[in-house]
Short mmCIF file of C-alpha atoms and ligand atoms in Angstrom, two decimals:
data_model
loop_
_atom_site.label_atom_id
_atom_site.label_comp_id
_atom_site.label_asym_id
_atom_site.label_seq_id
_atom_site.Cartn_x
_atom_site.Cartn_y
_atom_site.Cartn_z
CA MET B 5 20.99 -14.14 5.33
CA SER B 6 18.35 -14.85 8.07
CA ARG B 7 16.08 -11.91 9.36
CA ILE B 8 14.76 -11.09 12.85
CA VAL B 9 10.92 -11.00 12.62
CA TYR B 10 8.48 -10.02 15.16
CA VAL B 11 5.61 -12.49 16.24
CA ASN B 12 2.93 -12.03 18.86
CA GLY B 13 5.45 -10.30 21.46
CA GLU B 14 8.89 -12.10 20.37
CA TYR B 15 11.81 -11.14 18.16
CA LEU B 16 13.10 -14.54 16.20
CA PRO B 17 14.87 -15.60 13.24
CA GLU B 18 12.38 -16.13 10.33
CA GLU B 19 12.79 -20.01 10.74
CA GLU B 20 11.42 -19.87 14.24
CA ALA B 21 8.51 -17.88 13.52
CA LYS B 22 5.54 -19.35 13.85
CA ILE B 23 1.30 -19.18 13.58
CA SER B 24 -1.42 -21.44 14.24
CA ILE B 25 -2.93 -23.13 11.33
CA PHE B 26 -5.89 -22.38 12.89
CA ASP B 27 -5.27 -18.41 12.29
CA ARG B 28 -8.10 -16.43 10.83
CA GLY B 29 -5.68 -14.86 8.75
CA PHE B 30 -4.33 -18.00 7.00
CA LEU B 31 -7.87 -19.73 7.04
CA MET B 32 -10.13 -16.87 6.01
CA ALA B 33 -8.26 -13.61 4.84
CA ASP B 34 -9.47 -11.99 8.33
CA GLY B 35 -6.70 -9.74 9.08
CA VAL B 36 -5.27 -6.38 7.83
CA TYR B 37 -1.73 -5.31 6.82
CA GLU B 38 0.15 -2.11 6.31
CA VAL B 39 3.76 -1.59 4.24
CA THR B 40 5.77 1.36 5.65
CA SER B 41 8.59 2.59 3.84
CA VAL B 42 12.18 2.89 5.33
CA LEU B 43 14.67 5.69 3.66
CA ASP B 44 18.25 6.10 5.39
CA GLY B 45 17.00 3.97 8.57
CA LYS B 46 13.88 6.19 8.98
CA LEU B 47 10.16 5.66 9.06
CA ILE B 48 8.09 7.32 6.10
CA ASP B 49 4.72 8.44 7.28
CA PHE B 50 4.61 6.46 10.22
CA ASP B 51 1.17 8.07 11.99
CA GLY B 52 -0.26 7.93 8.55
CA HIS B 53 -0.08 4.03 8.65
CA ALA B 54 -0.89 3.77 12.40
CA GLN B 55 -3.83 5.67 11.38
CA ARG B 56 -4.92 3.79 8.64
CA LEU B 57 -4.44 0.48 10.39
CA ALA B 58 -6.53 1.63 13.51
CA ARG B 59 -9.39 2.42 11.16
CA SER B 60 -9.07 -0.98 9.42
CA LEU B 61 -8.98 -2.69 12.53
CA SER B 62 -12.00 -0.85 13.86
CA GLU B 63 -13.95 -1.21 10.62
CA LEU B 64 -13.97 -5.07 10.79
CA ASP B 65 -14.22 -5.20 14.57
CA MET B 66 -10.80 -6.29 15.29
CA GLY B 67 -8.85 -5.69 18.69
CA ALA B 68 -5.57 -3.69 18.39
CA PRO B 69 -3.06 -5.60 19.06
CA ALA B 70 -0.74 -2.63 20.53
CA THR B 71 -0.49 1.19 20.84
CA PRO B 72 0.63 3.30 18.19
CA GLU B 73 3.46 3.90 20.59
CA GLU B 74 4.52 0.63 20.86
CA LEU B 75 4.10 -0.31 16.96
CA LEU B 76 6.57 2.24 16.54
CA GLU B 77 9.00 0.96 18.67
CA ILE B 78 8.73 -2.58 17.42
CA HIS B 79 9.32 -0.53 13.94
CA ARG B 80 12.06 0.75 15.09
CA GLU B 81 13.57 -2.56 16.73
CA LEU B 82 13.35 -3.99 13.33
CA VAL B 83 15.00 -1.62 11.38
CA ALA B 84 17.74 -1.83 14.22
CA ARG B 85 18.13 -5.49 14.32
CA ASN B 86 18.38 -5.98 11.01
CA ASP B 87 20.22 -3.07 9.84
CA ILE B 88 17.69 -2.13 7.14
CA GLY B 89 18.86 1.38 5.36
CA ASP B 90 16.02 1.39 2.83
CA GLY B 91 13.07 -1.09 2.49
CA MET B 92 9.83 -2.02 4.08
CA ILE B 93 8.46 -2.62 7.13
CA TYR B 94 5.55 -5.20 6.57
CA LEU B 95 2.87 -5.48 9.43
CA GLN B 96 -0.01 -7.93 9.71
CA VAL B 97 -2.95 -8.37 12.38
CA THR B 98 -5.24 -11.16 11.83
CA ARG B 99 -8.26 -11.80 14.18
CA GLY B 100 -5.99 -14.59 15.55
CA SER B 101 -6.65 -18.44 16.43
CA ALA B 102 -9.81 -19.80 17.91
CA GLY B 103 -8.31 -23.19 17.73
CA ASP B 104 -10.61 -24.56 15.18
CA ARG B 105 -12.59 -23.26 12.00
CA ASP B 106 -15.58 -21.24 12.17
CA PHE B 107 -17.27 -18.90 10.24
CA ALA B 108 -18.41 -16.56 13.41
CA PHE B 109 -15.78 -14.29 14.78
CA PRO B 110 -14.51 -15.81 17.85
CA ASP B 111 -15.00 -13.97 21.26
CA PRO B 112 -12.70 -11.10 21.56
CA GLU B 113 -12.28 -11.46 25.51
CA LYS B 114 -11.01 -15.08 24.65
CA VAL B 115 -9.36 -14.79 21.06
CA THR B 116 -6.62 -11.60 21.15
CA PRO B 117 -5.17 -10.90 17.69
CA SER B 118 -2.38 -12.06 15.99
CA LEU B 119 0.94 -9.30 15.23
CA VAL B 120 3.38 -10.24 12.75
CA MET B 121 5.78 -7.87 11.43
CA PHE B 122 8.95 -8.07 9.15
CA THR B 123 11.31 -6.43 7.20
CA GLN B 124 12.33 -6.37 3.15
CA SER B 125 15.48 -4.69 2.54
CA LYS B 126 15.70 -2.60 -0.74
CA PRO B 127 19.09 -0.65 -0.92
CA GLY B 128 18.88 2.48 -3.05
CA MET B 129 15.00 2.13 -3.57
CA ALA B 130 14.37 5.73 -3.89
CA ASP B 131 16.65 5.17 -7.34
CA THR B 132 15.11 2.78 -8.62
CA PRO B 133 15.87 2.91 -12.82
CA ALA B 134 12.09 2.39 -13.30
CA ALA B 135 11.54 6.04 -12.20
CA LYS B 136 13.61 7.45 -15.30
CA THR B 137 11.73 5.11 -17.65
CA GLY B 138 8.57 4.71 -16.26
CA ILE B 139 6.07 1.72 -16.29
CA LYS B 140 3.53 0.13 -18.61
CA VAL B 141 0.09 -0.91 -17.51
CA ILE B 142 -3.17 -2.66 -19.05
CA SER B 143 -6.52 -2.41 -17.90
CA ILE B 144 -8.67 -5.33 -16.15
CA ASP B 145 -11.73 -5.48 -14.87
CA ASP B 146 -12.34 -4.66 -10.96
CA ILE B 147 -13.73 -7.72 -9.90
CA ARG B 148 -12.82 -7.22 -6.09
CA TRP B 149 -15.07 -7.12 -2.92
CA GLY B 150 -16.90 -3.55 -2.02
CA ARG B 151 -14.87 -2.82 0.90
CA ARG B 152 -11.45 -1.62 -0.55
CA ASP B 153 -10.87 1.08 1.67
CA ILE B 154 -10.21 -1.50 4.27
CA LYS B 155 -6.48 -2.60 3.70
CA THR B 156 -7.00 -6.84 4.16
CA VAL B 157 -4.95 -9.44 3.22
CA GLN B 158 -7.50 -10.61 0.44
CA LEU B 159 -4.95 -10.00 -2.39
CA LEU B 160 -5.44 -13.12 -4.33
CA TYR B 161 -7.19 -10.74 -7.59
CA PRO B 162 -4.35 -8.27 -7.25
CA SER B 163 -2.15 -11.04 -7.64
CA MET B 164 -3.43 -12.27 -10.18
CA GLY B 165 -3.85 -8.89 -11.54
CA LYS B 166 0.15 -8.71 -11.61
CA MET B 167 0.17 -12.02 -13.23
CA MET B 168 -2.12 -10.84 -16.11
CA ALA B 169 0.36 -7.92 -16.53
CA LYS B 170 3.30 -10.25 -16.41
CA ALA B 171 1.90 -12.29 -19.22
CA ALA B 172 0.77 -9.14 -21.58
CA GLY B 173 4.44 -8.22 -20.76
CA VAL B 174 3.94 -5.08 -18.92
CA ASP B 175 4.48 -3.79 -15.38
CA ASP B 176 1.30 -3.61 -13.62
CA ALA B 177 -2.46 -3.46 -14.19
CA TRP B 178 -5.43 -0.85 -13.67
CA MET B 179 -8.58 -1.72 -12.48
CA VAL B 180 -11.87 -0.69 -14.08
CA GLU B 181 -14.96 -0.75 -12.94
CA ASP B 182 -18.46 0.97 -14.49
CA GLY B 183 -16.20 2.32 -17.50
CA VAL B 184 -13.81 3.98 -15.21
CA VAL B 185 -10.28 3.22 -13.14
CA THR B 186 -10.30 2.47 -9.53
CA GLU B 187 -6.79 1.85 -8.93
CA GLY B 188 -3.76 -0.08 -10.00
CA THR B 189 -3.48 -3.43 -8.40
CA SER B 190 -1.42 -2.05 -5.51
CA ASN B 191 -1.30 1.36 -5.96
CA ASN B 192 -3.51 4.75 -6.78
CA ALA B 193 -3.53 6.00 -10.32
CA TYR B 194 -3.78 9.61 -11.70
CA ILE B 195 -3.17 11.09 -15.02
CA VAL B 196 -2.55 14.75 -15.81
CA LYS B 197 -3.89 16.92 -18.29
CA GLY B 198 -2.85 20.54 -19.01
CA GLY B 199 -1.03 20.38 -16.18
CA LYS B 200 -4.22 19.43 -13.74
CA ILE B 201 -3.67 16.11 -11.82
CA ILE B 202 -6.47 13.85 -11.76
CA THR B 203 -7.20 11.55 -9.72
CA ARG B 204 -10.33 9.15 -8.49
CA ALA B 205 -12.25 10.75 -5.15
CA LEU B 206 -11.76 8.59 -2.11
CA SER B 207 -14.95 6.09 -1.31
CA ASN B 208 -15.16 2.45 -0.31
CA GLU B 209 -13.96 1.72 -4.15
CA ILE B 210 -10.59 2.32 -3.44
CA LEU B 211 -7.96 2.04 -0.90
CA HIS B 212 -7.02 5.31 0.85
CA GLY B 213 -3.17 5.77 0.00
CA ILE B 214 -1.08 6.96 2.46
CA THR B 215 1.31 8.17 -0.35
CA ARG B 216 -1.87 9.65 -2.02
CA ALA B 217 -2.88 11.67 0.83
CA ALA B 218 0.77 13.43 1.07
CA VAL B 219 1.29 13.69 -2.90
CA LEU B 220 -1.92 15.58 -3.27
CA ARG B 221 -1.31 17.56 -0.04
CA PHE B 222 2.24 18.41 -1.67
CA ALA B 223 0.76 19.29 -5.02
CA GLN B 224 -1.49 21.78 -3.33
CA GLU B 225 1.35 23.27 -1.58
CA ALA B 226 3.54 23.92 -4.58
CA GLN B 227 0.29 25.57 -6.05
CA MET B 228 -0.28 22.64 -8.93
CA GLU B 229 -3.73 22.35 -9.63
CA VAL B 230 -5.79 18.71 -8.06
CA GLU B 231 -9.06 17.45 -9.25
CA GLU B 232 -10.40 14.21 -7.71
CA ARG B 233 -12.86 12.44 -10.05
CA ASN B 234 -13.25 9.61 -12.18
CA PHE B 235 -11.27 8.95 -15.45
CA SER B 236 -11.53 6.20 -18.24
CA ILE B 237 -8.84 4.27 -19.68
CA ALA B 238 -9.59 6.08 -22.90
CA GLU B 239 -9.26 9.56 -21.22
CA ALA B 240 -5.58 8.26 -19.54
CA GLN B 241 -4.29 7.58 -23.18
CA GLU B 242 -5.18 11.11 -24.22
CA ALA B 243 -3.57 12.38 -21.25
CA ASP B 244 -0.29 14.58 -21.04
CA GLU B 245 1.08 12.01 -18.50
CA ALA B 246 0.01 9.37 -16.04
CA PHE B 247 1.65 7.57 -12.93
CA ILE B 248 1.03 5.42 -9.82
CA THR B 249 1.63 6.14 -5.96
CA SER B 250 2.34 3.98 -3.27
CA ALA B 251 4.53 3.28 -0.29
CA SER B 252 6.95 1.26 -1.78
CA THR B 253 6.78 3.10 -5.10
CA PHE B 254 6.45 6.57 -4.03
CA VAL B 255 5.45 8.29 -7.22
CA MET B 256 6.16 5.97 -10.25
CA PRO B 257 5.50 7.57 -14.01
CA VAL B 258 3.16 5.45 -16.34
CA VAL B 259 4.34 5.82 -19.96
CA GLU B 260 1.92 3.05 -21.72
CA VAL B 261 -1.69 1.97 -21.03
CA ASP B 262 -3.12 -0.57 -22.85
CA GLY B 263 -0.57 -0.25 -25.44
CA THR B 264 -1.16 3.23 -26.04
CA SER B 265 1.74 5.49 -25.41
CA ILE B 266 0.76 8.57 -22.80
CA GLY B 267 2.07 12.12 -24.19
CA SER B 268 5.52 11.71 -25.01
CA GLY B 269 6.06 8.17 -24.05
CA ALA B 270 8.62 9.31 -21.38
CA PRO B 271 7.87 10.07 -17.84
CA GLY B 272 6.46 13.87 -17.61
CA PRO B 273 7.71 16.55 -15.80
CA VAL B 274 4.61 16.64 -13.55
CA ALA B 275 5.38 12.95 -12.27
CA ALA B 276 9.31 13.99 -11.78
CA ARG B 277 8.48 16.84 -9.89
CA LEU B 278 5.94 15.25 -7.43
CA ARG B 279 8.28 12.51 -7.09
CA GLU B 280 11.22 14.89 -5.86
CA ILE B 281 8.94 16.87 -3.53
CA TYR B 282 7.52 13.60 -2.26
CA LEU B 283 10.91 12.11 -1.52
CA ASP B 284 12.82 15.62 -0.14
CA GLU B 285 9.17 16.12 2.04
CA SER B 286 9.20 12.65 3.06
CA ARG B 287 13.08 12.16 4.12
CA LYS B 288 13.05 15.06 6.15
CA ALA B 289 9.79 14.24 7.98
CA ALA B 290 10.85 10.57 8.49
CA ILE B 291 10.84 9.52 11.98
N1 LIG D 3 -4.46 0.76 -3.42
C1 LIG D 3 -4.05 -0.21 -3.35
C2 LIG D 3 -5.26 -1.49 -3.96
C3 LIG D 3 -2.67 -0.55 -2.54
O1 LIG D 3 -2.67 -1.98 -2.25
C4 LIG D 3 -2.01 0.27 -2.37
C5 LIG D 3 -0.75 -0.31 -1.59
N2 LIG D 3 -0.76 -1.09 -0.34
C6 LIG D 3 -2.30 1.44 -2.57
C7 LIG D 3 -3.46 1.70 -3.00
C8 LIG D 3 -1.62 2.27 -2.04
O2 LIG D 3 -1.50 3.18 -0.88
P1 LIG D 3 -0.33 3.43 0.08
O3 LIG D 3 0.22 4.83 -0.32
O4 LIG D 3 -0.54 3.81 1.37
O5 LIG D 3 0.74 2.55 -0.12
#
């Protein structure tokens, strides 16, 4: 069924939506994005995503194509027009089209950013069987650029990472730099040892996950111990549990790293509890 998508002020059937071949998102990956989950027709952590979008735009000196209030309105309109119960809203802002190809940024007074948004329907996404079995990951070198805190559309290496995982017969890849894990191809990475939740601290080396922020807050509220520090693949393989977080997978147990089973080889109690708390609290706060 054809979706209704949003492109620069218009709601259109997806077949009719168009962006210029000179758009800098297309030519130079000069764009940023957000993915917001929808559960029961409501947006999960919209404010967090809107705030990170504003930060990504400002780090790249890109103008905001709409206010947070306008963005909320468009998100809701897309949910309604596409009858989304559970799924995701994808939002992308690019620096727009100067009508030619040039490395220098165009004059922001003359070229306005492009805003594209579309829905992805995923009925029952919170009840995915993978949450019960857990996922398997391999490690790969992290060869991405140095500003991974900006959520840009430069996703070629993460896509290659997913393909490497697929070729190895597993679900995803954790990226490693200087002997320690940075993050998953599209998620933040965690281990649990002796009841303590361990995850890399925020820096320019990783994306500041909106789900990460919420999960760590809920963990602390539930008196669970959190330690923000680096960990290696060898330490992960010795851990009691491992898991990932992202807006579309919530909290997902990891049961194998580079062919070694983690703990019992089944999802552990800490990941299961965090997933439950995260889903409960997020549904309550959804707008
Ligand atoms: N790290 C990377 C590299 C990602 O692409 C994502 C998801 N876009 C995340 C972490 C998780 O971020 P969030 O919880 O905001 O989805």
